[in-house]
Short mmCIF file of C-alpha atoms and ligand atoms in Angstrom, two decimals:
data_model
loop_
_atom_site.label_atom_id
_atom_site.label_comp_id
_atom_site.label_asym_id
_atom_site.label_seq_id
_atom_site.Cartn_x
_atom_site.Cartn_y
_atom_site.Cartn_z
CA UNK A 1 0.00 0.00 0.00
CA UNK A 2 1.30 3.47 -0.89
CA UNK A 3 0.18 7.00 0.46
CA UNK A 4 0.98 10.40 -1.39
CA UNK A 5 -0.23 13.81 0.37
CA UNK A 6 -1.66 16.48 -1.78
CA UNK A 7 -1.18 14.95 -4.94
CA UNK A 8 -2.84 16.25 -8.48
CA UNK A 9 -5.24 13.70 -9.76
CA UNK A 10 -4.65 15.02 -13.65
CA UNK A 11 -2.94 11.65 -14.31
CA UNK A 12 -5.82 10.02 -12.39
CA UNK A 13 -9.20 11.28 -14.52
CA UNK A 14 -9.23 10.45 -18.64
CA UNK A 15 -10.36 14.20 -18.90
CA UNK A 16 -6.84 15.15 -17.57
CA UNK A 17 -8.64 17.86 -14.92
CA UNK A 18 -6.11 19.18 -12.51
CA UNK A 19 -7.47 19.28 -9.29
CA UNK A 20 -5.81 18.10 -5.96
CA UNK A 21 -6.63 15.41 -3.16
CA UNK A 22 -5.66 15.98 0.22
CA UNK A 23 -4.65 12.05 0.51
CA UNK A 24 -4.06 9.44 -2.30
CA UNK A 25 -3.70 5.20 -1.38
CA UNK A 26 -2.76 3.09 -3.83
CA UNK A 27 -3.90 -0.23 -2.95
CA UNK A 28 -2.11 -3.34 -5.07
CA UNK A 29 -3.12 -7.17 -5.40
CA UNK A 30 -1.97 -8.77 -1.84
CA UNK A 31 -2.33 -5.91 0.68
CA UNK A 32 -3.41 -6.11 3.40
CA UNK A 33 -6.48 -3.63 4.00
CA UNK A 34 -6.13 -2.66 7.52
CA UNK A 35 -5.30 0.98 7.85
CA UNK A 36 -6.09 4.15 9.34
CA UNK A 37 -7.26 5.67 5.69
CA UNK A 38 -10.90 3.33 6.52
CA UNK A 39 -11.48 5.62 9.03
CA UNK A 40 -12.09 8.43 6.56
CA UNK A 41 -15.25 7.25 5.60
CA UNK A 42 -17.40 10.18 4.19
CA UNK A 43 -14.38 11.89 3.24
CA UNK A 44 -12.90 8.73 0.65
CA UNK A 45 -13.71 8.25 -3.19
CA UNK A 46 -12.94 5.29 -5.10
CA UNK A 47 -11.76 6.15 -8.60
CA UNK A 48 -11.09 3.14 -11.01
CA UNK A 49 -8.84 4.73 -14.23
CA UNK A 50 -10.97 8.00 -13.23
CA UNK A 51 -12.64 7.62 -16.87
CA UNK A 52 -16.01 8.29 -16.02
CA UNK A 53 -15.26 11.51 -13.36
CA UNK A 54 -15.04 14.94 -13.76
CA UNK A 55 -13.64 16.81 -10.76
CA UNK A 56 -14.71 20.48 -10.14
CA UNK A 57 -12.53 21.15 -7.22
CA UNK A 58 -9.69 19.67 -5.05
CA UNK A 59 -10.92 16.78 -2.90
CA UNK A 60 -10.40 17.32 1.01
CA UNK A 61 -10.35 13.40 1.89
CA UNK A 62 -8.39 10.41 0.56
CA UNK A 63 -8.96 8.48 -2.71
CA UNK A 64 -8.46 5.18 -3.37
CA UNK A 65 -7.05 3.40 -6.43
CA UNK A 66 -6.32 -0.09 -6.84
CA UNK A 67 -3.28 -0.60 -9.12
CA UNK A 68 -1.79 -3.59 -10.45
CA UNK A 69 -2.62 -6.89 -12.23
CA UNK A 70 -3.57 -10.43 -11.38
CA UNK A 71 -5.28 -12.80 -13.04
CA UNK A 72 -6.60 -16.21 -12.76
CA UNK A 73 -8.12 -19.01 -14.85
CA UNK A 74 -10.35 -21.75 -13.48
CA UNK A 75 -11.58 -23.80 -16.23
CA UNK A 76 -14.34 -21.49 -17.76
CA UNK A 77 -13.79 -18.67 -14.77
CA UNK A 78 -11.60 -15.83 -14.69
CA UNK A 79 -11.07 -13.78 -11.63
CA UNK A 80 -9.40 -10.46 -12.22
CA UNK A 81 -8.28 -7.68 -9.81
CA UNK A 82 -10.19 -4.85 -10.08
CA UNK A 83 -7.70 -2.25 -10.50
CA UNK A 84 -6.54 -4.35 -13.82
CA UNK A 85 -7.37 -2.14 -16.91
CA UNK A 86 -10.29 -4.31 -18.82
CA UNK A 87 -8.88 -3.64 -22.12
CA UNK A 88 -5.90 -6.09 -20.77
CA UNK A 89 -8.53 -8.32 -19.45
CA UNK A 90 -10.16 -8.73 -22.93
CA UNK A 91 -6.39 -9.36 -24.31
CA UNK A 92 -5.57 -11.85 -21.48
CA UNK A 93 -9.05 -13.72 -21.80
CA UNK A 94 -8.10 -14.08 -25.72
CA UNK A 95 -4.46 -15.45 -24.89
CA UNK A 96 -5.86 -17.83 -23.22
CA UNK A 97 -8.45 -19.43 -25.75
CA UNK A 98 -11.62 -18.03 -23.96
CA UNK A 99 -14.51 -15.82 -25.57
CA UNK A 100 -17.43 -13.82 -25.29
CA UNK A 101 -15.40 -10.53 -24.42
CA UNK A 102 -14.19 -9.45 -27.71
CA UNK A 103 -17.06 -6.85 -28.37
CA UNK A 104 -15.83 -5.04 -25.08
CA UNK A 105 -12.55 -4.09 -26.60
CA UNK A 106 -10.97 -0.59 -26.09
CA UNK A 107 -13.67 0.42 -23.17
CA UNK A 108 -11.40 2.55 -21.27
CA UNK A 109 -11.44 2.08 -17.55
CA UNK A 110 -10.84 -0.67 -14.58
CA UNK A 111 -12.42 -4.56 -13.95
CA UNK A 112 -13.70 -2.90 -11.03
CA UNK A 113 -15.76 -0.10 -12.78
CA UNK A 114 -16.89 -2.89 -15.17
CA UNK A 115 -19.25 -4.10 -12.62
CA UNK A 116 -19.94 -0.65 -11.06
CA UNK A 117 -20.90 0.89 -14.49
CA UNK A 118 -21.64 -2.41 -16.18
CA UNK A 119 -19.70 -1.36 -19.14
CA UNK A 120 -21.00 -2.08 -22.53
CA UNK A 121 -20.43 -1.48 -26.46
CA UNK A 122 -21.20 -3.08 -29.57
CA UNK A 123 -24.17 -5.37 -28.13
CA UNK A 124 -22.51 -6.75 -25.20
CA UNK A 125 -22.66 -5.64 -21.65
CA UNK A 126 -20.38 -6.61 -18.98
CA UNK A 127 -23.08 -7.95 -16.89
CA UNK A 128 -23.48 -10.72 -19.85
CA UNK A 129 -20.05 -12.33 -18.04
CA UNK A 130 -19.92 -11.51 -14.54
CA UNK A 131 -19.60 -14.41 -12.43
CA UNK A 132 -19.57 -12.57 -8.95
CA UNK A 133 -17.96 -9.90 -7.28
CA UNK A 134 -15.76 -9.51 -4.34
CA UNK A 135 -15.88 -6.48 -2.48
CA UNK A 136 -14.52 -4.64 0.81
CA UNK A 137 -17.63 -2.98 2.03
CA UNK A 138 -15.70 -0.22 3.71
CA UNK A 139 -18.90 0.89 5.97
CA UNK A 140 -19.24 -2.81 7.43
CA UNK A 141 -15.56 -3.42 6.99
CA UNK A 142 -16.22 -6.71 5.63
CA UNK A 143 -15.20 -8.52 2.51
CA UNK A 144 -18.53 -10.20 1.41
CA UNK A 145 -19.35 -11.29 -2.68
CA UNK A 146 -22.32 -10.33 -4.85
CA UNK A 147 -23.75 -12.99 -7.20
CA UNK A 148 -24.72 -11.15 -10.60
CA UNK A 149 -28.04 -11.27 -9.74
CA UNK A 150 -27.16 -9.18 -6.32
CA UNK A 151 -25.61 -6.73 -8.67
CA UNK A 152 -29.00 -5.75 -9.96
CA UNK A 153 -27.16 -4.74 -13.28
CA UNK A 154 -29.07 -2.40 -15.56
CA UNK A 155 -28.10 -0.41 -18.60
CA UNK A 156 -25.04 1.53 -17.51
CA UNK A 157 -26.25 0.67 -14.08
CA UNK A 158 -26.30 -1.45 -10.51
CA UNK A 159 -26.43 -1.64 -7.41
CA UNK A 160 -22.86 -0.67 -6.53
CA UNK A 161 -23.77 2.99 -8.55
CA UNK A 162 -26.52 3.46 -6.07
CA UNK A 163 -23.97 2.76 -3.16
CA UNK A 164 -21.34 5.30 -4.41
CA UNK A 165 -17.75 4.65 -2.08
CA UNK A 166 -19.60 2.35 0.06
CA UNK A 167 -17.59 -1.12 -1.69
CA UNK A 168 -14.20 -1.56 -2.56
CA UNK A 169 -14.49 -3.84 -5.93
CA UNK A 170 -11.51 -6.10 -5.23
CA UNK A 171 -12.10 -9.00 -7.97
CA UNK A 172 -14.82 -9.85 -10.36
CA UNK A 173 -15.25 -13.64 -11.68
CA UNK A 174 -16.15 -13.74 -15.50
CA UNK A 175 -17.49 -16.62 -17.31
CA UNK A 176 -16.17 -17.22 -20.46
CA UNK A 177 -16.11 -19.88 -23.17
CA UNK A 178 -14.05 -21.70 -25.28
CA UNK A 179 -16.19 -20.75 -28.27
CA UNK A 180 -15.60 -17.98 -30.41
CA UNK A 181 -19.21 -17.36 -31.57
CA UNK A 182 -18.75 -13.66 -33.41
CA UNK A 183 -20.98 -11.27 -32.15
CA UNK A 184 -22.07 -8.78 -34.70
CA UNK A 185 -25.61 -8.20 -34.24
CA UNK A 186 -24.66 -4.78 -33.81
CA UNK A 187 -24.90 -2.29 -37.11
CA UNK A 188 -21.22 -0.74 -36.51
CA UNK A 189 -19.88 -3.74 -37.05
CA UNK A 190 -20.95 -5.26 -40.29
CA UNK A 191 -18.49 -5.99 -42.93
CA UNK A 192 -15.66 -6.63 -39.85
CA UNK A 193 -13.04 -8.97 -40.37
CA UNK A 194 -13.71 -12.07 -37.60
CA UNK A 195 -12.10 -15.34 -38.70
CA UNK A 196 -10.87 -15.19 -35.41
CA UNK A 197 -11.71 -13.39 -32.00
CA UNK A 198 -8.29 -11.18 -32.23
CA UNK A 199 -9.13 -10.15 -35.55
CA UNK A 200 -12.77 -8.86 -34.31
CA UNK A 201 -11.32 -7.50 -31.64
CA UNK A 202 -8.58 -5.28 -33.50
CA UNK A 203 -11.16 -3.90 -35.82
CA UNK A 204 -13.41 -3.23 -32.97
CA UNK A 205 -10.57 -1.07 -31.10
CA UNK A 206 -10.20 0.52 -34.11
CA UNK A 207 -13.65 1.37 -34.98
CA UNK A 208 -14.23 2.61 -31.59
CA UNK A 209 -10.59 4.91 -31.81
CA UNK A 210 -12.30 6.80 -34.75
CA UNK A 211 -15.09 8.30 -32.53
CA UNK A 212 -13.21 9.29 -29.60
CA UNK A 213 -10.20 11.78 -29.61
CA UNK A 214 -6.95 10.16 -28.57
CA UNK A 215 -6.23 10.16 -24.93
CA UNK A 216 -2.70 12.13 -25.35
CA UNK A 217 -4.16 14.59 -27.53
CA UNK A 218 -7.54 15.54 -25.34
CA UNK A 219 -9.04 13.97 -22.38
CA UNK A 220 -12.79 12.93 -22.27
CA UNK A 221 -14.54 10.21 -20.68
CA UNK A 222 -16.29 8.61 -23.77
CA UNK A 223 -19.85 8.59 -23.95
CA UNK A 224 -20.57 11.30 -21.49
CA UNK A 225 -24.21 10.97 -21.54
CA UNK A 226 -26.80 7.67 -20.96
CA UNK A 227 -28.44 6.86 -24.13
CA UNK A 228 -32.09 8.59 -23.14
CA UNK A 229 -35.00 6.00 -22.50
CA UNK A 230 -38.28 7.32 -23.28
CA UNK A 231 -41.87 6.17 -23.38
CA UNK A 232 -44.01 5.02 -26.39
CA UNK A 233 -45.84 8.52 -26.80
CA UNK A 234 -43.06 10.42 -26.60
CA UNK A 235 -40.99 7.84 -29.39
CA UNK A 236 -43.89 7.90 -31.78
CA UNK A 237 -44.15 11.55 -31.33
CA UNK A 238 -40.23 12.22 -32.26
CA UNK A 239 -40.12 9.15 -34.92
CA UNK A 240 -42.81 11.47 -36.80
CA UNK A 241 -40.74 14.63 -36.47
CA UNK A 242 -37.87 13.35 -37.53
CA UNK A 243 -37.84 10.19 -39.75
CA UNK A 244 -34.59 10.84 -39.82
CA UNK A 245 -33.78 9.71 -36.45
CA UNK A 246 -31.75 6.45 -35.87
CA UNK A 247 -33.89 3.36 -35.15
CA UNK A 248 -34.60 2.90 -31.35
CA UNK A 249 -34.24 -0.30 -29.47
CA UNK A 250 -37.43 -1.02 -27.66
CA UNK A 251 -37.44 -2.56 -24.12
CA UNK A 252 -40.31 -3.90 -22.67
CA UNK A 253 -40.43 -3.71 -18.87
CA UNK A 254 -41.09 -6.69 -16.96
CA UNK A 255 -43.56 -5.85 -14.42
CA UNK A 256 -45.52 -3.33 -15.86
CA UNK A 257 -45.54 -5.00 -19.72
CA UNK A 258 -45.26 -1.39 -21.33
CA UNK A 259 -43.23 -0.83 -23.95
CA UNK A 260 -40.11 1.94 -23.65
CA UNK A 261 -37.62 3.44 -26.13
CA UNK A 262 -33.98 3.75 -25.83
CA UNK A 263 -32.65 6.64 -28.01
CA UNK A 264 -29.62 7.42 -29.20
CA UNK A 265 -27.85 11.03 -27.14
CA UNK A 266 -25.67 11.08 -29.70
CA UNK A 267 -28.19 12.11 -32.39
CA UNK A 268 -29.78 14.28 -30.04
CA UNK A 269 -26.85 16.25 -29.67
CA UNK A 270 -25.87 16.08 -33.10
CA UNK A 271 -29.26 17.30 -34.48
CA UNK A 272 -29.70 20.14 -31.81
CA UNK A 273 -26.26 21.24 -33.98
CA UNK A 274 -23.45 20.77 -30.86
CA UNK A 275 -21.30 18.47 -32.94
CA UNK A 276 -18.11 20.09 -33.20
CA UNK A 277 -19.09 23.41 -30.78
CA UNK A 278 -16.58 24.52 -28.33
CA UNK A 279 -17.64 25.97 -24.96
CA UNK A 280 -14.98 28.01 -22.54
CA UNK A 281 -12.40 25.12 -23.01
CA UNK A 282 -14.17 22.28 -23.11
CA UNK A 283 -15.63 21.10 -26.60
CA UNK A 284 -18.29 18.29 -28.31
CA UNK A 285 -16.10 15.86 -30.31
CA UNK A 286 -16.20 16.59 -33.95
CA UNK A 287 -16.65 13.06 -35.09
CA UNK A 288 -19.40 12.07 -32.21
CA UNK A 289 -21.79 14.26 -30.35
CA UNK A 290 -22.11 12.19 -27.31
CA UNK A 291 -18.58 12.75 -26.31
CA UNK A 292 -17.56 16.00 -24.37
CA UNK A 293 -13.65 16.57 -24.23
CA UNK A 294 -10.96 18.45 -22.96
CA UNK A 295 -10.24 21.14 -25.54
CA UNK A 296 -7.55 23.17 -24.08
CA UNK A 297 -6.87 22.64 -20.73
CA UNK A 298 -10.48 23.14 -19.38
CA UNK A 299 -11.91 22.57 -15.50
CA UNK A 300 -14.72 20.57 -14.11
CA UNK A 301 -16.91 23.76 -14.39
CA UNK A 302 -16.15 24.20 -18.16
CA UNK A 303 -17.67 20.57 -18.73
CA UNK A 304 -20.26 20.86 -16.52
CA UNK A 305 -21.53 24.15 -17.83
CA UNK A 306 -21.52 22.56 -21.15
CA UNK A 307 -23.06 19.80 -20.64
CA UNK A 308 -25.71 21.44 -18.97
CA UNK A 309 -26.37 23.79 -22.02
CA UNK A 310 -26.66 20.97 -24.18
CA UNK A 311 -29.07 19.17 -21.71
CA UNK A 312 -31.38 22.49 -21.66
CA UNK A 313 -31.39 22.56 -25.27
CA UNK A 314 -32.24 18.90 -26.18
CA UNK A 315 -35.06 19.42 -23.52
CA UNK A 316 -36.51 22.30 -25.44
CA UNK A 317 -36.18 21.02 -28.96
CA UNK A 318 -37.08 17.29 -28.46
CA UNK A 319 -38.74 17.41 -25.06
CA UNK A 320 -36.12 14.74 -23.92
CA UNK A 321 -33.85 14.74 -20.71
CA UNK A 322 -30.44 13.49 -20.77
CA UNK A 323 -28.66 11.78 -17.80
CA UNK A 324 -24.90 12.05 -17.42
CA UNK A 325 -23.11 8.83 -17.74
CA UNK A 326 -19.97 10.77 -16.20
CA UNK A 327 -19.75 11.38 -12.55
CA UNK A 328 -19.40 14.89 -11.47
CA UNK A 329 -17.56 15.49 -8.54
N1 EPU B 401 -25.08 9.52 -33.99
C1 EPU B 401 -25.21 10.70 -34.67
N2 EPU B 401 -24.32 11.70 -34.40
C2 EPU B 401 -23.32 11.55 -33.49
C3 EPU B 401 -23.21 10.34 -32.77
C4 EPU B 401 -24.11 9.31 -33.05
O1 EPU B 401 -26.10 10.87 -35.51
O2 EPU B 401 -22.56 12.50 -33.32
C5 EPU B 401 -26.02 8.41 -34.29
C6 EPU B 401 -25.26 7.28 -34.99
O3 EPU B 401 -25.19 7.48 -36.38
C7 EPU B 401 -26.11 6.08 -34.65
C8 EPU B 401 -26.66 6.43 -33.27
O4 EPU B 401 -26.50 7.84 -33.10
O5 EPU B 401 -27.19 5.96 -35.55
C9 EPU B 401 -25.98 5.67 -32.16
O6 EPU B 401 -24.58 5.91 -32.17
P1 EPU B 401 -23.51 4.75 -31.88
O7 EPU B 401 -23.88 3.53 -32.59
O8 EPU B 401 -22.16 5.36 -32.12
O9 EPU B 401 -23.63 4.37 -30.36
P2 EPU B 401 -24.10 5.17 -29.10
O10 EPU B 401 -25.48 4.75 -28.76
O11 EPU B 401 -23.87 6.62 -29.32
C10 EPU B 401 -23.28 3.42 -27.32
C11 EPU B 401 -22.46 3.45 -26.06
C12 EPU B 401 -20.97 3.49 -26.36
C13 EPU B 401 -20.60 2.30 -27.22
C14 EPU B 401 -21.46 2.36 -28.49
C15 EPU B 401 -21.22 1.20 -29.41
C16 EPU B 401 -23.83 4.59 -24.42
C17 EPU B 401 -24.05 5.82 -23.62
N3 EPU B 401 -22.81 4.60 -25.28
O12 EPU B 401 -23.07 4.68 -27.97
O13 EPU B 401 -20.27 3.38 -25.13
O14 EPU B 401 -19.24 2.28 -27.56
O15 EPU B 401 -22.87 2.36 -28.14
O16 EPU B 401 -21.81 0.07 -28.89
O17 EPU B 401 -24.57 3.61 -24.25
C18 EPU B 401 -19.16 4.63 -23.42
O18 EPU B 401 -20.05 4.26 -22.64
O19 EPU B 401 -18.20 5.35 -23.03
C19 EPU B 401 -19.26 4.26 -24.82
C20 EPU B 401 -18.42 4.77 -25.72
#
């Protein structure tokens, strides 16, 4: 375990935001977690690869980042520490003859946030895989392990995101197979190359790369918005408005039977004419609306500003709300 005091956290968030935190531990595979940083509680923030967080101002308590790798295989399982970065994951899992991952390829971000955010792209979620997860729970000080049904995993959602710093994601099981069945339901992906599972997933990380800016050129956190879910009404009511607008995947809910729409932010954005607009010093990605980056520099407040002005605008023109995906701190 390592402790820095008053240490920037621009190397710490994918937007590259330079704020401070008053206390920084750096928690690896094998240590122990006694420690007089638990004590903090209230005052401590988990941060994975800090790719979904935007920080407004310095942070007067201690965060905590797991770092390091280890990996395990156990026939069809694979247990992974959650501070590994999941694009190794997806590399490791191939290396080793087992599928299913491929389509998760390039998601920026930790194995721990992967159950946290239940990362997905391409027509795969990571909730699809998970096993179980084995956590610290830092207000019972316990280590205790959710099946995947515990996780209550929704779109870009579960129950650790309604628990924010309460768990410390230490490993997550996957299960994998030894099948490489291509996945490529999804429309982005036609025409890809896929005689084997490295092949898919080298075109996927490069279809992906051409709608985000490169990290060492600006700093974003991907999709910064959820992809709005809307009711039946309100779909039919936009579809006719705009027959232009990309087809919508319907859900239907299980209690309740009624039929909802998931739409794409994106679009929104795009058609309320942000692509490519730059606001104080934080911009709207020219080749993808639903990514907000780092144009020059910017803070928190030049992000959050933005995205707010795009949320009041896609209100008034489509009638439609849009949820951050990001975290703002
Ligand atoms: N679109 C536009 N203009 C834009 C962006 C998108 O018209 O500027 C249209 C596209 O043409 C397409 C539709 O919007 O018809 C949807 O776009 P896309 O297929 O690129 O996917 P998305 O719904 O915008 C989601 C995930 C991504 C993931 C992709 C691919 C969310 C919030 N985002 O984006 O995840 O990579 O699907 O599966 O669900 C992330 O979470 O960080 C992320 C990148």
């Amino acid at each position: 375990m390592k402790t820095f005091e008053n240490i920037s956290l621009k190397e710490y968030n994918t937007f590259g935001i330079d704020v401070k935190a008053r206390r920084m531990v750096v928690l690896e595979p094998g240590d122990d977690l006694s420690g007089k940083w638990k004590e903090e509680r209230g005052k401590l923030l988990v941060i994975g690869a800090g790719s979904n967080m935007v920080f407004t101002k310095d942070y007067d308590g201690t965060v905590l980042i797991l770092n390091g790798e280890e990996v395990r295989m156990d026939g069809l399982f694979v247990r992974a520490w959650g501070g590994m970065m999941m694009d190794d994951l997806v590399q490791w899992t191939l290396d080793n003859g087992l599928y299913g991952m491929e389509n998760l390829s390039a998601i920026p971000g930790t194995v721990g946030a992967s159950a946290v955010q239940n990362v997905g792209a391409y027509g795969a979620e990571a909730k699809d895989f998970i096993e179980r997860v084995e956590v610290y729970d830092l207000q019972e000080r316990c280590h205790c392990t959710f099946s995947n049904a515990d996780c209550q995993f929704a779109y870009r959602d579960s129950y650790f995101k309604h628990h924010p710093n309460r768990y410390l994601i230490l490993r997550v099981t996957y299960r994998l197979s030894r099948e490489f069945v291509p996945n490529l339901g999804y429309k982005a992906l036609e025409g890809l190359p896929h005689d084997t599972a490295q092949q898919l997933r080298e075109a996927i990380t490069e279809v992906r790369w051409q709608k985000l800016p490169r990290p060492e050129e600006h700093g974003s956190a991907g999709s910064f918005f959820k992809n709005p879910v809307v009711d039946e009404a309100t779909y039919r009511r936009l579809r006719e408005q705009y027959p232009d607008m990309p087809e919508a995947h319907s859900v239907t809910q299980p209690l309740s039977y009624t039929v909802t729409y998931k739409l794409s932010a994106g679009w929104l954005i795009d058609r309320a004419g942000w692509k490519g607009r730059v606001q104080g010093r934080a911009g709207v990605w020219p080749k993808n609306a639903l990514v907000l980056y780092n144009a020059d520099g910017c803070t928190g407040d030049d992000v959050r500003a933005l995205a707010k002005a795009i949320q009041q605008d896609v209100k008034q023109k489509f009638g439609v709300a849009l949820d951050p995906e990001a975290i703002i701190i």
